[in-house]
Coordinates of C-alpha atoms and ligand atoms in Angstrom, one line a residue:
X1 CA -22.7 9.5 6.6
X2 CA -22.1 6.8 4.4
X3 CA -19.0 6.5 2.4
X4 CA -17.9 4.2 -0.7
X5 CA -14.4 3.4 -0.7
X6 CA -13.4 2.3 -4.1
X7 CA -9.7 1.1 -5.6
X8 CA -9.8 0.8 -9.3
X9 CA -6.9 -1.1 -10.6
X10 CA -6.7 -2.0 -14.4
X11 CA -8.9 -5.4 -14.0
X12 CA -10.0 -5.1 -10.8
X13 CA -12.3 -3.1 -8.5
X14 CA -12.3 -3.3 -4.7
X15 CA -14.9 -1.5 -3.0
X16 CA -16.1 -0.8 1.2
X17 CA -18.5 0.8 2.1
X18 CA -18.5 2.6 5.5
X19 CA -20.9 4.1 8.0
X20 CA -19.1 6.9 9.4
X21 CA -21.0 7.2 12.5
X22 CA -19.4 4.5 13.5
X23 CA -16.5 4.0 10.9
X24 CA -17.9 0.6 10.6
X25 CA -17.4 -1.4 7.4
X26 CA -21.3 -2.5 6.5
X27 CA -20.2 -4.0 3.1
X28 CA -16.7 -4.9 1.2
X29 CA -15.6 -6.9 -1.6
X30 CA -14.3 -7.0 -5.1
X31 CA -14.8 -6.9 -9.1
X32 CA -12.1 -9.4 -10.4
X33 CA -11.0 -10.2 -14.4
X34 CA -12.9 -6.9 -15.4
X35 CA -12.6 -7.1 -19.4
X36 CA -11.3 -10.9 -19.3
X37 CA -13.3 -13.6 -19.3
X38 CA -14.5 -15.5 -16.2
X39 CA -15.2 -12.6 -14.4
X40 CA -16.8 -12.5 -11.2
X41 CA -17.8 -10.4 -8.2
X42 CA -17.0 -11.4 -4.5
X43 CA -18.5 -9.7 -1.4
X44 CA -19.1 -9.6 2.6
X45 CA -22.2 -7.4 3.2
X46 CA -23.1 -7.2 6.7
X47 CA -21.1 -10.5 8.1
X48 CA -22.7 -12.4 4.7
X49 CA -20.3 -13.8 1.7
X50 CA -21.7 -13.5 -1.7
X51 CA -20.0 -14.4 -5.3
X52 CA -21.2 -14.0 -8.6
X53 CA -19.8 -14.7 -12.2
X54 CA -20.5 -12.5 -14.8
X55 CA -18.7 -11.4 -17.5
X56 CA -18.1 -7.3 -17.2
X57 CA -16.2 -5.3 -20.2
X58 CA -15.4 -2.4 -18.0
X59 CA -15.5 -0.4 -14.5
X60 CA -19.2 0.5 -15.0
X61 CA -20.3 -3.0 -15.3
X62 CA -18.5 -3.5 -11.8
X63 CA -19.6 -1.2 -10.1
X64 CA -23.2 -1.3 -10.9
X65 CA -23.0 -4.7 -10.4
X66 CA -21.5 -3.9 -6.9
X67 CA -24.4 -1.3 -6.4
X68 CA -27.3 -3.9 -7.1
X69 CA -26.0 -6.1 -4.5
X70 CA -25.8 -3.0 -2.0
X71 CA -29.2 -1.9 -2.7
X72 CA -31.1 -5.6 -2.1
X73 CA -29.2 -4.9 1.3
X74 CA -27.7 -2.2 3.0
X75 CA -28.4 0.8 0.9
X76 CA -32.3 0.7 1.5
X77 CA -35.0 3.4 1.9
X78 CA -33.0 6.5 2.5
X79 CA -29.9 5.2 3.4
X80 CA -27.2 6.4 -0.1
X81 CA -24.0 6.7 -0.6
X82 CA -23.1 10.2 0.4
X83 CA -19.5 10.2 -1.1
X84 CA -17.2 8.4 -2.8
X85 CA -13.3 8.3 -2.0
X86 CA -10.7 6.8 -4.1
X87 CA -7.2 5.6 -3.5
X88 CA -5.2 6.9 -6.9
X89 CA -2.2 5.4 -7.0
X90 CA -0.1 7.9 -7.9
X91 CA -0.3 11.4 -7.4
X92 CA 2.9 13.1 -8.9
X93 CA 4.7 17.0 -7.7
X94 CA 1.6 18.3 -7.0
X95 CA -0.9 16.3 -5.0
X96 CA 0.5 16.5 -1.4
X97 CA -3.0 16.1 0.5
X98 CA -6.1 14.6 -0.6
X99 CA -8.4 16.7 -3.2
X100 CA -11.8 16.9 -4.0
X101 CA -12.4 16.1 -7.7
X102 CA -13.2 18.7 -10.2
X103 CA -12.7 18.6 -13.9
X104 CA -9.1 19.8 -13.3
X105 CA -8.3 17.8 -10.5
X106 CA -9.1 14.2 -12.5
X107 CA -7.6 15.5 -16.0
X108 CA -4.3 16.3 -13.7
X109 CA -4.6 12.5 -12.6
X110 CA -5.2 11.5 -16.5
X111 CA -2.0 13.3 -17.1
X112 CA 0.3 11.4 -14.4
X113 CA -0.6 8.0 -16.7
X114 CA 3.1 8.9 -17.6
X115 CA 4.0 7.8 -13.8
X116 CA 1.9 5.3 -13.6
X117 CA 1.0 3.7 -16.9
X118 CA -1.2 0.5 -15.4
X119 CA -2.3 2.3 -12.5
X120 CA -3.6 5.7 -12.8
X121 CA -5.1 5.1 -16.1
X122 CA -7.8 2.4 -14.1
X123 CA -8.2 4.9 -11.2
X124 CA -9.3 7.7 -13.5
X125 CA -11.6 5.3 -14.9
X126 CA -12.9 4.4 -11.6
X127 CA -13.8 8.4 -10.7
X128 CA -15.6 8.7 -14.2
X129 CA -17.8 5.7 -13.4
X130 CA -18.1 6.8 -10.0
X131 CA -19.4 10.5 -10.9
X132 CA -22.0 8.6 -13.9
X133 CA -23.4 6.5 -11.1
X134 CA -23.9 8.7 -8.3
X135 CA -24.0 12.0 -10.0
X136 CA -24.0 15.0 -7.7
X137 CA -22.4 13.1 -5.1
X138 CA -19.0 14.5 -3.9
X139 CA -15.9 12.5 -4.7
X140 CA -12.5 12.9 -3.4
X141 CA -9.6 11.5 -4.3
X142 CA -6.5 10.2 -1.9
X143 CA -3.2 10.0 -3.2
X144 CA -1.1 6.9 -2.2
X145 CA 2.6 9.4 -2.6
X146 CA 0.9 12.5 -0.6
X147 CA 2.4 11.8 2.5
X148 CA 5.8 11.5 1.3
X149 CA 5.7 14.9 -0.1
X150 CA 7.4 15.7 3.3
X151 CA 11.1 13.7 2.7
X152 CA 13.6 16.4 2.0
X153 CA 15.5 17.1 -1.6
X154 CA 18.1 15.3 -0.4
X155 CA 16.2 11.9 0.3
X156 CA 14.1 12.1 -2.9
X157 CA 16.3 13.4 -5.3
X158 CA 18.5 10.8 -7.4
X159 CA 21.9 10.8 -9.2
X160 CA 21.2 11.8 -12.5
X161 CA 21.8 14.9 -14.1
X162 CA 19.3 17.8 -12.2
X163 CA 18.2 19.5 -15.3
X164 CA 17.1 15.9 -17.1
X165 CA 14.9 15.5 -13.6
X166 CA 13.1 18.8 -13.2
X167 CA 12.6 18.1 -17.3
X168 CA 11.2 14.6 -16.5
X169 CA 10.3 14.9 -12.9
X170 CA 12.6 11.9 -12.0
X171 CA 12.5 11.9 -8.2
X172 CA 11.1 9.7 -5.1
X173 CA 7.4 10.0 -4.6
X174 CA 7.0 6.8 -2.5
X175 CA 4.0 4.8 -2.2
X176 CA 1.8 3.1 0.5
X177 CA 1.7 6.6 1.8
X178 CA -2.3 6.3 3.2
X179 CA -0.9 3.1 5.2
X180 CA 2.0 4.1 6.3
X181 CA 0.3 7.4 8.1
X182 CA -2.6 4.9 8.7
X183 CA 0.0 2.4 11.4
X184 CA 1.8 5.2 12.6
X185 CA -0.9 7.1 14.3
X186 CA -2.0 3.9 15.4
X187 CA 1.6 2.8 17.1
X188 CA 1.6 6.2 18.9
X189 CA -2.0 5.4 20.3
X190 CA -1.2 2.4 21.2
X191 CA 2.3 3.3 23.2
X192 CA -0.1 6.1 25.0
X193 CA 2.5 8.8 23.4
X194 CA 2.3 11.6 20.8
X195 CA 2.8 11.2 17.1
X196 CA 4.6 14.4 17.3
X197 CA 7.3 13.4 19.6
X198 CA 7.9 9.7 17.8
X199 CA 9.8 8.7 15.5
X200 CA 8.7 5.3 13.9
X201 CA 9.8 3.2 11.1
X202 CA 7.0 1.7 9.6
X203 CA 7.5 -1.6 7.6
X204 CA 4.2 -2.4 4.8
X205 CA 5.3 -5.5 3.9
X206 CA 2.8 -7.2 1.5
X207 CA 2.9 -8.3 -2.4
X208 CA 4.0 -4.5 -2.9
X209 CA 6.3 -3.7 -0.2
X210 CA 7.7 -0.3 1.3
X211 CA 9.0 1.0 4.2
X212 CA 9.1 4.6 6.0
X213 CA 11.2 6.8 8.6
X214 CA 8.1 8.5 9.9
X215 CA 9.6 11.0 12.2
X216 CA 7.0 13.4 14.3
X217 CA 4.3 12.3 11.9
X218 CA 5.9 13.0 9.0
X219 CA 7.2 10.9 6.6
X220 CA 11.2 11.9 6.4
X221 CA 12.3 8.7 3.4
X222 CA 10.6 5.9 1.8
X223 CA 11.8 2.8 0.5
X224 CA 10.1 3.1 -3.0
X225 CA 10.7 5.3 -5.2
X226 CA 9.8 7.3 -8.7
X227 CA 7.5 3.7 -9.3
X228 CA 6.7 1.2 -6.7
X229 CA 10.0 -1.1 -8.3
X230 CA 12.4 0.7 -5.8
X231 CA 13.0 -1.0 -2.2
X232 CA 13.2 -3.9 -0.8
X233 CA 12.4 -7.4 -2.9
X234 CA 8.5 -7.6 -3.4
X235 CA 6.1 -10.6 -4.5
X236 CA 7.2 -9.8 -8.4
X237 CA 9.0 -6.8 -8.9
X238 CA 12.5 -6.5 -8.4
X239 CA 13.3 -3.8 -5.7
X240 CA 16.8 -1.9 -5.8
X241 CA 19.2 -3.1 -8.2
X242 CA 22.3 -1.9 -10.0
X243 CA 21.2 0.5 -12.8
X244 CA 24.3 -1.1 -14.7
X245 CA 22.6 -4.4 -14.7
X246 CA 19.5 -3.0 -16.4
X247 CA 21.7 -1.8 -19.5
X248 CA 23.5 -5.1 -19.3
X249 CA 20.2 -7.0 -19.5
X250 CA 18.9 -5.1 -22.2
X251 CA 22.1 -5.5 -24.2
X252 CA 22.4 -9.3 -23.5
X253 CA 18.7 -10.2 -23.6
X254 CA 17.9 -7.9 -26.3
X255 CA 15.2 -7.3 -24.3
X256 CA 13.5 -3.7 -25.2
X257 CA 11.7 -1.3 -22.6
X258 CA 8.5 -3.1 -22.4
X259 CA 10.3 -6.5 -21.9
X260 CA 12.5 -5.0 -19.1
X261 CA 9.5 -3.6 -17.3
X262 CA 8.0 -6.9 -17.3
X263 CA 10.8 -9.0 -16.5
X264 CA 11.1 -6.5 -13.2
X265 CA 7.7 -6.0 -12.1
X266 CA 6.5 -9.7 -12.7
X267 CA 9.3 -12.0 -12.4
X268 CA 11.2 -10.7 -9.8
X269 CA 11.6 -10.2 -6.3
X270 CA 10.3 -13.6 -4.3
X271 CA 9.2 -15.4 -7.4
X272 CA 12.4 -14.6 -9.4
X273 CA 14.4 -15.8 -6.7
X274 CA 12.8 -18.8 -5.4
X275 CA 11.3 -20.3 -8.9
X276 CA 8.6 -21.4 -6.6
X277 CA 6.2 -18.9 -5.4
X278 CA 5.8 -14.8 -4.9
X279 CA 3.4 -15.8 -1.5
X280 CA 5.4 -15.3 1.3
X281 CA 3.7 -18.2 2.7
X282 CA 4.6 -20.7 -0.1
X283 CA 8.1 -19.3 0.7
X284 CA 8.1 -20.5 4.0
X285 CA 6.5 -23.5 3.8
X286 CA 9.4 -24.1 0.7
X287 CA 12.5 -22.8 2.7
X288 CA 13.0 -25.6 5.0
X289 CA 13.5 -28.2 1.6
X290 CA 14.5 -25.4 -1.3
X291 CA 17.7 -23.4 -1.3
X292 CA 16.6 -21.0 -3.4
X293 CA 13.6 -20.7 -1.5
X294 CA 15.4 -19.9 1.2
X295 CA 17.6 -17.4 -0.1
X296 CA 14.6 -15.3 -0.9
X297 CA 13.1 -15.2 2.9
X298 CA 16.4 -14.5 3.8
X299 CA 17.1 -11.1 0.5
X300 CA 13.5 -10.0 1.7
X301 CA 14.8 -9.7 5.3
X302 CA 17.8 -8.6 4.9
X303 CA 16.6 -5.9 3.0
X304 CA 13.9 -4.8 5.5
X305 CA 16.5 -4.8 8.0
X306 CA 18.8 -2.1 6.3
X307 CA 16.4 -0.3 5.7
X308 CA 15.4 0.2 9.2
X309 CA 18.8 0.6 10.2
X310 CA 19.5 3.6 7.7
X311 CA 16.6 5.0 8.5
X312 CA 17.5 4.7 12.4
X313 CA 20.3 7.1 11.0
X314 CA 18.2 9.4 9.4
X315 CA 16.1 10.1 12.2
X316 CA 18.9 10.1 14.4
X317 CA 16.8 7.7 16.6
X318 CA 14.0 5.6 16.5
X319 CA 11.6 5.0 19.5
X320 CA 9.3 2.3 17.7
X321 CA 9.4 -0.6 14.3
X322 CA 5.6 -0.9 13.6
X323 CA 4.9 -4.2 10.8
X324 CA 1.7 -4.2 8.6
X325 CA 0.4 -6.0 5.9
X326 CA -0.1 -9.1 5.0
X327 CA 3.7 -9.9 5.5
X328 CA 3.9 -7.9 8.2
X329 CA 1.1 -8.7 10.1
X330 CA 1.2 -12.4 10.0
X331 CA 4.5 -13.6 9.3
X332 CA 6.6 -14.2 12.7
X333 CA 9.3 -15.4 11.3
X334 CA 10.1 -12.3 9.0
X335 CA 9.8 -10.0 12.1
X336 CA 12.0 -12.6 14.1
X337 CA 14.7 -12.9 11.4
X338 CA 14.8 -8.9 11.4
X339 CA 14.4 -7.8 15.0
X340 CA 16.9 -10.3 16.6
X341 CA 19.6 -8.6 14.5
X342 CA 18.8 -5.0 16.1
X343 CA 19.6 -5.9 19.2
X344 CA 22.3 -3.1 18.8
X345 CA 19.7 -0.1 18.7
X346 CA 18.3 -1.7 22.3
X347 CA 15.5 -3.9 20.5
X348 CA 14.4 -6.9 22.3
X349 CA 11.8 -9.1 20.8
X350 CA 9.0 -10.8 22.9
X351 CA 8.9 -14.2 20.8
X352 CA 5.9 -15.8 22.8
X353 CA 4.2 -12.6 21.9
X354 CA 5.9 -12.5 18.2
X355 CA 4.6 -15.8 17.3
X356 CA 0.5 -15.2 19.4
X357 CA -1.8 -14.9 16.6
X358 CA -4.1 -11.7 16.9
X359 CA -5.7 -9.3 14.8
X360 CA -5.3 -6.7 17.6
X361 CA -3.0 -3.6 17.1
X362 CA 0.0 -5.3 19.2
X363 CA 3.4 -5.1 21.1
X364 CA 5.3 -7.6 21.0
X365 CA 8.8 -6.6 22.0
X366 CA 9.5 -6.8 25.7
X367 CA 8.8 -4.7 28.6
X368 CA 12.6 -3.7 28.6
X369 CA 13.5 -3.2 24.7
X370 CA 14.4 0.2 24.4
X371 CA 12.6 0.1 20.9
X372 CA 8.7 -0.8 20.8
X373 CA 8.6 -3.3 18.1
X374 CA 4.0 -3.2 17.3
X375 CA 2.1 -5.0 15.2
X376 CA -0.8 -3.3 13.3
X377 CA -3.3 -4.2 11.2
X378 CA -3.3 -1.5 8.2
X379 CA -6.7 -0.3 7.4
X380 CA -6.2 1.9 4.3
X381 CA -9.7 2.3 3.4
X382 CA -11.1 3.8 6.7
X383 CA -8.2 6.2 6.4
X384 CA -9.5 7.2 2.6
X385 CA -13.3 7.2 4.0
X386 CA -12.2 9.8 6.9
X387 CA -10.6 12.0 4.3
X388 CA -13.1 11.8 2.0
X389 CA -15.4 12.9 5.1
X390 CA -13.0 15.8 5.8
X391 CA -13.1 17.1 2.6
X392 CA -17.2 16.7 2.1
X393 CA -18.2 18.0 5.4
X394 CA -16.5 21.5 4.9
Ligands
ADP401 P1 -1.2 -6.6 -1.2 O1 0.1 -5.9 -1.2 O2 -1.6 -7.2 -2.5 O3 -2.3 -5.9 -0.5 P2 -1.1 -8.3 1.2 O4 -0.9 -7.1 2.1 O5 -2.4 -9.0 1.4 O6 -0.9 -7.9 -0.3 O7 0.0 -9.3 1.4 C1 0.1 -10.5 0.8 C2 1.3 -11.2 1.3 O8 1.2 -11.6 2.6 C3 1.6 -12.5 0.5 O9 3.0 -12.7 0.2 C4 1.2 -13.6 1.6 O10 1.9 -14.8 1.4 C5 1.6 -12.9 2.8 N1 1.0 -13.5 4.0 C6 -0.2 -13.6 4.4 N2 -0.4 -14.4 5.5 C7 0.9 -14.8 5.8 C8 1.4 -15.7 6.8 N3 0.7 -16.2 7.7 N4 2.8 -15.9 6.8 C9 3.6 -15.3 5.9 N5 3.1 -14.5 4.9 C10 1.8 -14.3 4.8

């Protein structure tokens, strides 16, 4: 069965398209400056780069740009896209597992624009070009929160007053959910022990950044929260900070809504910080010479590492720290700067092994370190593509 993968976001479209047989990806890529100009479409079909500027004034433009290039190669003679999956951003109270899209289902995701006002709006878009393209093909849709519908009241529920929340529906959804279930059964595979019997904090660390107590497979607390703002310091946005301040801010800035939602989602986090860069790499490559630089690596670190330490104390244990993302994966001297200060929980880093570059899932803590410290690859569109399956081959 072959399965397109697509990720709307408000100027972008990423797409993969996988055979299912073998959950091999035959063709990826992306839409880029979708109603801007200087637009242009990038792609990897069957081991072969492609790239071509165009101009597109929406998602159907994209995607039927995409499609032209898919059916010069892969999609030939009888081989068609059999369903579609797509990663919506947020899914609200009442999406806890993937759905299949009906009318109800995607004016339910039209409605959550109130959660996710430059997110959700684009997905929905994505599924309405999706179902005018391949019409009569079966589209499902995979919520990026639906995992974390398993923390407890107490984890997701904030300090405010309860009636204003239930009113509002001011809670903790989380986000990255589809990864963070994606390297979890992955870690358990790859320590040769059940998922049910683990319990794993999971560290995404990428431009958006999150991490989760998964304990027996289920995810227990999250890092983000109501929006993907809360956490730990990101690329842009801001991660956890004094509600005070925000009201200070406002007051001394005279900055309204808008302007404070900007100045947290875009110039925060590593950028804010550093004034030089919200690429982890750039930060590192800055740190040795720039202060400020510095102190950023050093925020973003700390703050992964309390995180795993709380959530050490929610579980009441941890057996395994698994990194992913683009962070995660590839930097060595973010996992270093965190793991060597757990050596109270019993974790022992393997440094040769930290700093071997591999695109393998990986340990690299040491045969003795009571906690498995893994690196793994994330891979949230095969994890979309087997739920799409799931759903479509009832
Ligand atoms: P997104 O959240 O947009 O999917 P990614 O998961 O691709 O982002 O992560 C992007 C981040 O990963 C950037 O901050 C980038 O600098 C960082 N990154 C990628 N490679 C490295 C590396 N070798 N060392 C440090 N950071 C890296």
């Amino acid at each position: 069965m072959l399965i397109l993968v697509l990720n709307a976001g408000s100027s972008s479209l990423k797409f993969n398209l996988l055979d299912m047989a073998t959950e091999e990806t035959l063709a990826d890529g992306i839409a880029e400056r979708i109603g801007m100009s200087e637009g242009f479409v990038r792609w990897t079909i069957q081991g072969e780069k492609g790239r071509l500027e165009l101009d597109m004034n929406g998602h159907k433009k994209a995607l039927a740009t995409i499609m032209e290039q898919l059916q010069k190669t892969v999609l030939t003679g009888e081989r068609k896209v059999q369903a579609v999956g797509h990663r919506v951003v947020h899914g609200g109270p009442n999406f806890g597992e993937p759905e299949k899209i009906t009318p109800a289902v995607l004016a339910e995701i039209e409605e959550l624009v109130f959660y996710a006002p430059l997110h959700n709006p684009a997905c929905a878009s994505g599924i309405r070009t999706a179902q005018e393209l391949f019409p009569g093909v079966p589209q499902v849709a995979v919520f990026d929160t639906a995992f974390h519908h398993s923390m407890p009241d107490y984890a997701y529920t904030y300090g405010l007053p309860y009636e204003l929340s239930q009113k509002l529906g001011l809670r903790r959804y989380g986000f990255h959910g589809t990864s963070h279930r994606y390297v979890a059964d992955r870690t358990a595979l790859l320590l040769g022990q059940h998922l049910e019997t683990l319990k794993i904090v999971t560290c995404h660390l990428g431009n958006g950044s999150s991490i989760t107590a998964v304990k027996h497979g289920r995810s227990k607390d999250t890092s983000m929260g109501m929006t993907p703002v809360e956490g730990v310091i990101m690329g842009t946005r801001c991660g956890n900070v004094d509600a005070g301040v925000l009201t200070t801010v406002m007051e001394q800035e005279g900055l309204d809504a808008k302007g404070l939602s900007n100045l947290l989602n875009k110039k925060s986090g590593l950028l804010g910080i550093s004034g030089v860069s919200s690429d982890c790499r750039e930060i590192e490559e800055a740190m040795g010479k720039n202060k400020q630089a510095h102190l950023a690596f050093e925020v973003l670190c700390y703050g992964v590492l309390k995180h795993i330490g709380g959530y050490a104390a929610a579980m009441n244990g941890v057996d395994a720290i698994t990194f992913t993302a683009g962070i995660g994966e590839n930097s060595s001297a973010v996992r270093s700067w965190v793991c060597k200060r757990l050596s109270f929980l019993g974790v022992k880093l393997d440094e040769d092994l930290n700093t071997r570059r591999s695109k393998a899932d990986r340990l690299i803590s040491t045969p003795d370190s009571t906690v498995k410290v893994a690196v793994i690859p994330t891979n949230e569109e095969l994890m979309i593509a087997r739920e799409t399956l799931r759903l479509t081959a009832k």
